[in-house]
């Protein structure tokens, strides 16, 4: 184990060096606050405490600071790995500013939704521990957001070969694992709440609100909410998700999906959705047609390939008689062909005439 630590450290530093100042700054703040936690209770001062977030206390700054407050070394390592992975995989696609916006949106949403969930738990159970004992902190919410973003950008990539696990199922697999650990009381409830609300808030932001060159949001089918669940549950989840979306559209929280029909397209009618790239779809179609044409051409070439038996026979005859002139070789070849033809013809005695 010790011999792998220098290699891991070297790879981590190399990855960190290739990221922007945004990623470096977040990592530096996480390390600084971890060192400060030995002297001060940083989780109490910077983490989200549901009873202190709402009136009359209004500790609203904790919505922005809870994500960088850690008290354990392994939590610090997970936080740094999450931020660096986002910098390496998402920042080249989005840019440093958009990554910072995504970081802020997900973490603020995790703190706010988590506090509301614990407030509702207190209303239902009248247990003050939900208000003043729970601390929401750490990067687990942002980890869920990064996994959702990777599902959007590289969902078909295989992350494990045995058993085969694709990137698109990783967010829900980890959520299921955390739920099982919570049922066995191995982890606290704030861990599951942070990750779950991170997955939910990041999907909502990427699905409906993220701005990019193609418009706003990503309305493609492979990023629908139902795709987070197994195929057997997707029809039911899709129906419920559509009902919720229709309700949110009516209260003007979400915008209605806009479809643009291009009836002047040369091949067929094309439909453009916000967040989808028609040029990418056309490029994939052209690649598929090219591969199909190459395969058909290969089949035609194989079927039209001339028989090489006669040429091989002539070459062997030339090799056996290298001193014969060309005309003699042609004569021998013609004679041999005549003998083969005559051997195939049989004559029968004609019947006697009456």
C-alpha positions as a Python dict, from the first residue, in 0.01 Angstrom:
ca = {
    (1, 'X'): (0, 0, 0),
    (2, 'X'): (280, 239, 85),
    (3, 'X'): (445, 202, -253),
    (4, 'X'): (125, 315, -429),
    (5, 'X'): (90, 634, -226),
    (6, 'X'): (377, 821, -401),
    (7, 'X'): (234, 725, -741),
    (8, 'X'): (-115, 841, -642),
    (9, 'X'): (28, 1162, -501),
    (10, 'X'): (221, 1225, -822),
    (11, 'X'): (-88, 1171, -1039),
    (12, 'X'): (-297, 1393, -813),
    (13, 'X'): (-47, 1678, -827),
    (14, 'X'): (-18, 1645, -1205),
    (15, 'X'): (-396, 1658, -1240),
    (16, 'X'): (-419, 1955, -1005),
    (17, 'X'): (-151, 2142, -1196),
    (18, 'X'): (-351, 2120, -1519),
    (19, 'X'): (-667, 2272, -1367),
    (20, 'X'): (-773, 2634, -1340),
    (21, 'X'): (-739, 2875, -1051),
    (22, 'X'): (-1098, 2797, -949),
    (23, 'X'): (-1018, 2433, -874),
    (24, 'X'): (-691, 2520, -703),
    (25, 'X'): (-863, 2779, -484),
    (26, 'X'): (-1135, 2537, -371),
    (27, 'X'): (-876, 2272, -286),
    (28, 'X'): (-670, 2525, -91),
    (29, 'X'): (-973, 2637, 111),
    (30, 'X'): (-1064, 2276, 195),
    (31, 'X'): (-711, 2205, 320),
    (32, 'X'): (-691, 2530, 515),
    (33, 'X'): (-1023, 2474, 692),
    (34, 'X'): (-928, 2116, 773),
    (35, 'X'): (-612, 2236, 945),
    (36, 'X'): (-816, 2503, 1123),
    (37, 'X'): (-1063, 2240, 1247),
    (38, 'X'): (-805, 2115, 1499),
    (39, 'X'): (-836, 2447, 1682),
    (40, 'X'): (-1193, 2560, 1602),
    (41, 'X'): (-1520, 2375, 1543),
    (42, 'X'): (-1544, 2471, 1177),
    (43, 'X'): (-1838, 2240, 1108),
    (44, 'X'): (-2053, 2421, 1366),
    (45, 'X'): (-1957, 2765, 1236),
    (46, 'X'): (-1961, 2688, 863),
    (47, 'X'): (-2188, 2384, 829),
    (48, 'X'): (-2564, 2405, 779),
    (49, 'X'): (-2759, 2358, 1102),
    (50, 'X'): (-3132, 2353, 1012),
    (51, 'X'): (-3239, 2527, 1333),
    (52, 'X'): (-2992, 2812, 1278),
    (53, 'X'): (-3052, 2860, 906),
    (54, 'X'): (-3414, 2969, 939),
    (55, 'X'): (-3553, 3257, 1146),
    (56, 'X'): (-3469, 3403, 1386),
    (57, 'X'): (-3099, 3315, 1337),
    (58, 'X'): (-3052, 3335, 959),
    (59, 'X'): (-2710, 3174, 928),
    (60, 'X'): (-2736, 3208, 551),
    (61, 'X'): (-2360, 3212, 492),
    (62, 'X'): (-2350, 2844, 580),
    (63, 'X'): (-2524, 2768, 249),
    (64, 'X'): (-2204, 2874, 73),
    (65, 'X'): (-1947, 2746, 324),
    (66, 'X'): (-2077, 2406, 435),
    (67, 'X'): (-1925, 2227, 136),
    (68, 'X'): (-1564, 2311, 230),
    (69, 'X'): (-1588, 2217, 599),
    (70, 'X'): (-1442, 1873, 673),
    (71, 'X'): (-1324, 1710, 995),
    (72, 'X'): (-1174, 1378, 878),
    (73, 'X'): (-876, 1314, 658),
    (74, 'X'): (-1059, 1066, 435),
    (75, 'X'): (-1336, 1320, 381),
    (76, 'X'): (-1073, 1574, 278),
    (77, 'X'): (-928, 1326, 30),
    (78, 'X'): (-1272, 1258, -118),
    (79, 'X'): (-1344, 1629, -147),
    (80, 'X'): (-1015, 1703, -319),
    (81, 'X'): (-1057, 1410, -557),
    (82, 'X'): (-1409, 1525, -647),
    (83, 'X'): (-1303, 1882, -720),
    (84, 'X'): (-999, 1775, -923),
    (85, 'X'): (-1207, 1525, -1122),
    (86, 'X'): (-1456, 1800, -1201),
    (87, 'X'): (-1170, 2023, -1311),
    (88, 'X'): (-1021, 1758, -1538),
    (89, 'X'): (-1342, 1622, -1692),
    (90, 'X'): (-1598, 1904, -1684),
    (91, 'X'): (-1396, 2224, -1693),
    (92, 'X'): (-1261, 2165, -2049),
    (93, 'X'): (-1623, 2129, -2168),
    (94, 'X'): (-1782, 2411, -1971),
    (95, 'X'): (-1509, 2653, -1876),
    (96, 'X'): (-1396, 2769, -1533),
    (97, 'X'): (-1682, 3015, -1482),
    (98, 'X'): (-1955, 2762, -1559),
    (99, 'X'): (-1789, 2506, -1333),
    (100, 'X'): (-1789, 2762, -1051),
    (101, 'X'): (-2158, 2837, -1113),
    (102, 'X'): (-2237, 2466, -1108),
    (103, 'X'): (-2040, 2424, -785),
    (104, 'X'): (-2230, 2709, -619),
    (105, 'X'): (-2575, 2604, -743),
    (106, 'X'): (-2538, 2242, -632),
    (107, 'X'): (-2396, 2317, -288),
    (108, 'X'): (-2642, 2595, -206),
    (109, 'X'): (-2928, 2371, -317),
    (110, 'X'): (-2799, 2083, -105),
    (111, 'X'): (-2783, 2303, 205),
    (112, 'X'): (-3126, 2456, 149),
    (113, 'X'): (-3308, 2134, 53),
    (114, 'X'): (-3142, 1942, 334),
    (115, 'X'): (-3244, 2202, 591),
    (116, 'X'): (-3602, 2198, 462),
    (117, 'X'): (-3612, 1818, 480),
    (118, 'X'): (-3496, 1818, 842),
    (119, 'X'): (-3743, 2096, 924),
    (120, 'X'): (-4026, 1882, 786),
    (121, 'X'): (-3894, 1587, 985),
    (122, 'X'): (-3913, 1798, 1299),
    (123, 'X'): (-4269, 1905, 1216),
    (124, 'X'): (-4368, 1540, 1174),
    (125, 'X'): (-4181, 1392, 1473),
    (126, 'X'): (-4124, 1690, 1707),
    (127, 'X'): (-3763, 1585, 1759),
    (128, 'X'): (-3534, 1883, 1822),
    (129, 'X'): (-3228, 1683, 1718),
    (130, 'X'): (-3333, 1731, 1356),
    (131, 'X'): (-3296, 2107, 1401),
    (132, 'X'): (-2992, 2154, 1622),
    (133, 'X'): (-2791, 1832, 1619),
    (134, 'X'): (-2769, 1765, 1246),
    (135, 'X'): (-2481, 1926, 1053),
    (136, 'X'): (-2484, 1930, 674),
    (137, 'X'): (-2131, 1970, 544),
    (138, 'X'): (-1880, 1826, 300),
    (139, 'X'): (-1858, 1755, -71),
    (140, 'X'): (-2089, 1455, -101),
    (141, 'X'): (-2357, 1672, -258),
    (142, 'X'): (-2112, 1804, -516),
    (143, 'X'): (-1993, 1447, -577),
    (144, 'X'): (-2348, 1355, -673),
    (145, 'X'): (-2362, 1656, -903),
    (146, 'X'): (-2035, 1563, -1073),
    (147, 'X'): (-2156, 1207, -1133),
    (148, 'X'): (-2478, 1338, -1288),
    (149, 'X'): (-2279, 1570, -1514),
    (150, 'X'): (-2057, 1279, -1619),
    (151, 'X'): (-2369, 1075, -1695),
    (152, 'X'): (-2476, 1357, -1924),
    (153, 'X'): (-2142, 1392, -2104),
    (154, 'X'): (-2003, 1037, -2107),
    (155, 'X'): (-2287, 810, -2001),
    (156, 'X'): (-2192, 519, -2230),
    (157, 'X'): (-1834, 495, -2106),
    (158, 'X'): (-1751, 179, -1914),
    (159, 'X'): (-1606, 243, -1568),
    (160, 'X'): (-1589, -123, -1461),
    (161, 'X'): (-1537, -419, -1692),
    (162, 'X'): (-1608, -702, -1446),
    (163, 'X'): (-1893, -660, -1373),
    (164, 'X'): (-1965, -422, -1659),
    (165, 'X'): (-2082, -90, -1518),
    (166, 'X'): (-2143, 215, -1734),
    (167, 'X'): (-2114, 572, -1620),
    (168, 'X'): (-2485, 637, -1664),
    (169, 'X'): (-2580, 401, -1378),
    (170, 'X'): (-2314, 512, -1129),
    (171, 'X'): (-2515, 796, -963),
    (172, 'X'): (-2806, 570, -868),
    (173, 'X'): (-2580, 278, -772),
    (174, 'X'): (-2398, 498, -523),
    (175, 'X'): (-2729, 634, -393),
    (176, 'X'): (-2853, 278, -341),
    (177, 'X'): (-2531, 187, -161),
    (178, 'X'): (-2562, 486, 72),
    (179, 'X'): (-2927, 398, 140),
    (180, 'X'): (-2829, 45, 240),
    (181, 'X'): (-2552, 178, 465),
    (182, 'X'): (-2800, 417, 624),
    (183, 'X'): (-3044, 133, 695),
    (184, 'X'): (-2763, -50, 872),
    (185, 'X'): (-2683, 272, 1067),
    (186, 'X'): (-2325, 271, 940),
    (187, 'X'): (-2354, 629, 816),
    (188, 'X'): (-2543, 933, 941),
    (189, 'X'): (-2857, 1063, 776),
    (190, 'X'): (-2689, 1384, 659),
    (191, 'X'): (-2458, 1180, 432),
    (192, 'X'): (-2749, 1027, 243),
    (193, 'X'): (-2938, 1357, 236),
    (194, 'X'): (-2641, 1551, 101),
    (195, 'X'): (-2571, 1307, -180),
    (196, 'X'): (-2937, 1260, -274),
    (197, 'X'): (-3012, 1631, -292),
    (198, 'X'): (-2689, 1682, -485),
    (199, 'X'): (-2804, 1436, -751),
    (200, 'X'): (-3149, 1593, -769),
    (201, 'X'): (-3041, 1958, -777),
    (202, 'X'): (-2766, 1899, -1034),
    (203, 'X'): (-3005, 1716, -1267),
    (204, 'X'): (-3261, 1998, -1242),
    (205, 'X'): (-2997, 2259, -1317),
    (206, 'X'): (-2843, 2070, -1610),
    (207, 'X'): (-3181, 1967, -1748),
    (208, 'X'): (-3356, 2305, -1745),
    (209, 'X'): (-3132, 2597, -1656),
    (210, 'X'): (-2770, 2558, -1767),
    (211, 'X'): (-2685, 2808, -2040),
    (212, 'X'): (-2469, 2708, -2336),
    (213, 'X'): (-2424, 2781, -2704),
    (214, 'X'): (-2727, 2569, -2804),
    (215, 'X'): (-2969, 2740, -2568),
    (216, 'X'): (-3062, 2642, -2216),
    (217, 'X'): (-3078, 2300, -2055),
    (218, 'X'): (-3052, 1952, -2202),
    (219, 'X'): (-3383, 1801, -2314),
    (220, 'X'): (-3234, 1494, -2481),
    (221, 'X'): (-3396, 1158, -2413),
    (222, 'X'): (-3083, 996, -2270),
    (223, 'X'): (-3082, 1254, -1988),
    (224, 'X'): (-3445, 1219, -1883),
    (225, 'X'): (-3517, 1160, -1516),
    (226, 'X'): (-3647, 809, -1586),
    (227, 'X'): (-3306, 702, -1721),
    (228, 'X'): (-3169, 710, -1366),
    (229, 'X'): (-3380, 405, -1283),
    (230, 'X'): (-3382, 44, -1413),
    (231, 'X'): (-3559, -12, -1744),
    (232, 'X'): (-3847, -198, -1583),
    (233, 'X'): (-3931, 110, -1374),
    (234, 'X'): (-3870, 374, -1639),
    (235, 'X'): (-4228, 388, -1780),
    (236, 'X'): (-4380, 449, -1436),
    (237, 'X'): (-4110, 697, -1333),
    (238, 'X'): (-4139, 873, -1668),
    (239, 'X'): (-4515, 914, -1623),
    (240, 'X'): (-4473, 1060, -1274),
    (241, 'X'): (-4190, 1286, -1390),
    (242, 'X'): (-4403, 1420, -1676),
    (243, 'X'): (-4686, 1497, -1435),
    (244, 'X'): (-4451, 1685, -1202),
    (245, 'X'): (-4298, 1871, -1497),
    (246, 'X'): (-4642, 1973, -1623),
    (247, 'X'): (-4728, 2105, -1277),
    (248, 'X'): (-4402, 2302, -1258),
    (249, 'X'): (-4467, 2446, -1604),
    (250, 'X'): (-4809, 2568, -1491),
    (251, 'X'): (-4662, 2747, -1190),
    (252, 'X'): (-4386, 2883, -1419),
    (253, 'X'): (-4099, 2717, -1236),
    (254, 'X'): (-3993, 2530, -1551),
    (255, 'X'): (-4039, 2620, -1912),
    (256, 'X'): (-4229, 2410, -2161),
    (257, 'X'): (-4022, 2207, -2404),
    (258, 'X'): (-3998, 2383, -2740),
    (259, 'X'): (-3970, 2171, -3053),
    (260, 'X'): (-3856, 2324, -3382),
    (261, 'X'): (-3936, 2142, -3704),
    (262, 'X'): (-3710, 2190, -4002),
    (263, 'X'): (-3932, 2094, -4297),
    (264, 'X'): (-3672, 2219, -4543),
    (265, 'X'): (-3415, 1959, -4446),
    (266, 'X'): (-3286, 1763, -4751),
    (267, 'X'): (-3322, 1417, -4598),
    (268, 'X'): (-3622, 1421, -4367),
    (269, 'X'): (-3798, 1633, -4108),
    (270, 'X'): (-3567, 1710, -3820),
    (271, 'X'): (-3669, 1805, -3468),
    (272, 'X'): (-3446, 2029, -3259),
    (273, 'X'): (-3477, 2032, -2881),
    (274, 'X'): (-3307, 2279, -2648),
    (275, 'X'): (-2972, 2139, -2547),
    (276, 'X'): (-2942, 1895, -2836),
    (277, 'X'): (-2696, 1947, -3119),
    (278, 'X'): (-2841, 1870, -3464),
    (279, 'X'): (-2495, 1890, -3619),
    (280, 'X'): (-2377, 1610, -3392),
    (281, 'X'): (-2676, 1396, -3489),
    (282, 'X'): (-2609, 1460, -3858),
    (283, 'X'): (-2243, 1370, -3811),
    (284, 'X'): (-2338, 1039, -3652),
    (285, 'X'): (-2581, 967, -3935),
    (286, 'X'): (-2313, 1033, -4195),
    (287, 'X'): (-2069, 804, -4013),
    (288, 'X'): (-2329, 528, -4002),
    (289, 'X'): (-2401, 565, -4374),
    (290, 'X'): (-2030, 559, -4453),
    (291, 'X'): (-1979, 241, -4253),
    (292, 'X'): (-2278, 79, -4425),
    (293, 'X'): (-2149, 172, -4772),
    (294, 'X'): (-1806, 34, -4694),
    (295, 'X'): (-1956, -293, -4575),
    (296, 'X'): (-2173, -328, -4887),
    (297, 'X'): (-1877, -253, -5112),
    (298, 'X'): (-1670, -516, -4933),
    (299, 'X'): (-1943, -776, -4988),
    (300, 'X'): (-1970, -687, -5358),
    (301, 'X'): (-1594, -712, -5405),
    (302, 'X'): (-1589, -1056, -5248),
    (303, 'X'): (-1875, -1182, -5467),
    (304, 'X'): (-1718, -1043, -5788),
    (305, 'X'): (-1367, -1171, -5715),
    (306, 'X'): (-1238, -1379, -6012),
    (307, 'X'): (-1149, -1745, -5976),
    (308, 'X'): (-777, -1797, -5940),
    (309, 'X'): (-765, -2171, -6017),
    (310, 'X'): (-681, -2133, -6386),
    (311, 'X'): (-419, -1867, -6320),
    (312, 'X'): (-256, -2082, -6053),
    (313, 'X'): (-251, -2379, -6292),
    (314, 'X'): (-85, -2174, -6566),
    (315, 'X'): (169, -2035, -6322),
    (316, 'X'): (258, -2385, -6204),
    (317, 'X'): (299, -2503, -6565),
    (318, 'X'): (525, -2210, -6640),
    (319, 'X'): (729, -2287, -6334),
    (320, 'X'): (768, -2653, -6441),
    (321, 'X'): (879, -2564, -6797),
    (322, 'X'): (1071, -2241, -6771),
    (323, 'X'): (1259, -2299, -7102),
    (324, 'X'): (956, -2332, -7325),
    (325, 'X'): (873, -2031, -7539),
    (326, 'X'): (552, -1843, -7482),
    (327, 'X'): (377, -1985, -7791),
    (328, 'X'): (461, -2342, -7693),
    (329, 'X'): (317, -2283, -7351),
    (330, 'X'): (-4, -2150, -7505),
    (331, 'X'): (-21, -2454, -7735),
    (332, 'X'): (23, -2693, -7445),
    (333, 'X'): (-239, -2510, -7247),
    (334, 'X'): (-487, -2524, -7535),
    (335, 'X'): (-415, -2893, -7594),
    (336, 'X'): (-462, -2974, -7230),
    (337, 'X'): (-793, -2790, -7228),
    (338, 'X'): (-903, -2983, -7539),
    (339, 'X'): (-810, -3314, -7378),
    (340, 'X'): (-1009, -3221, -7068),
    (341, 'X'): (-1305, -3127, -7284),
    (342, 'X'): (-1285, -3448, -7492),
    (343, 'X'): (-1270, -3655, -7178),
    (344, 'X'): (-1607, -3522, -7086),
    (345, 'X'): (-1769, -3627, -7419),
    (346, 'X'): (-1885, -3989, -7462),
    (347, 'X'): (-2011, -4156, -7780),
    (348, 'X'): (-2264, -4433, -7805),
    (349, 'X'): (-2314, -4672, -8101),
    (350, 'X'): (-2588, -4555, -8328),
    (351, 'X'): (-2877, -4800, -8366),
    (352, 'X'): (-2889, -4998, -8690),
    (353, 'X'): (-3126, -4871, -8952),
    (354, 'X'): (-3429, -5084, -9028),
}
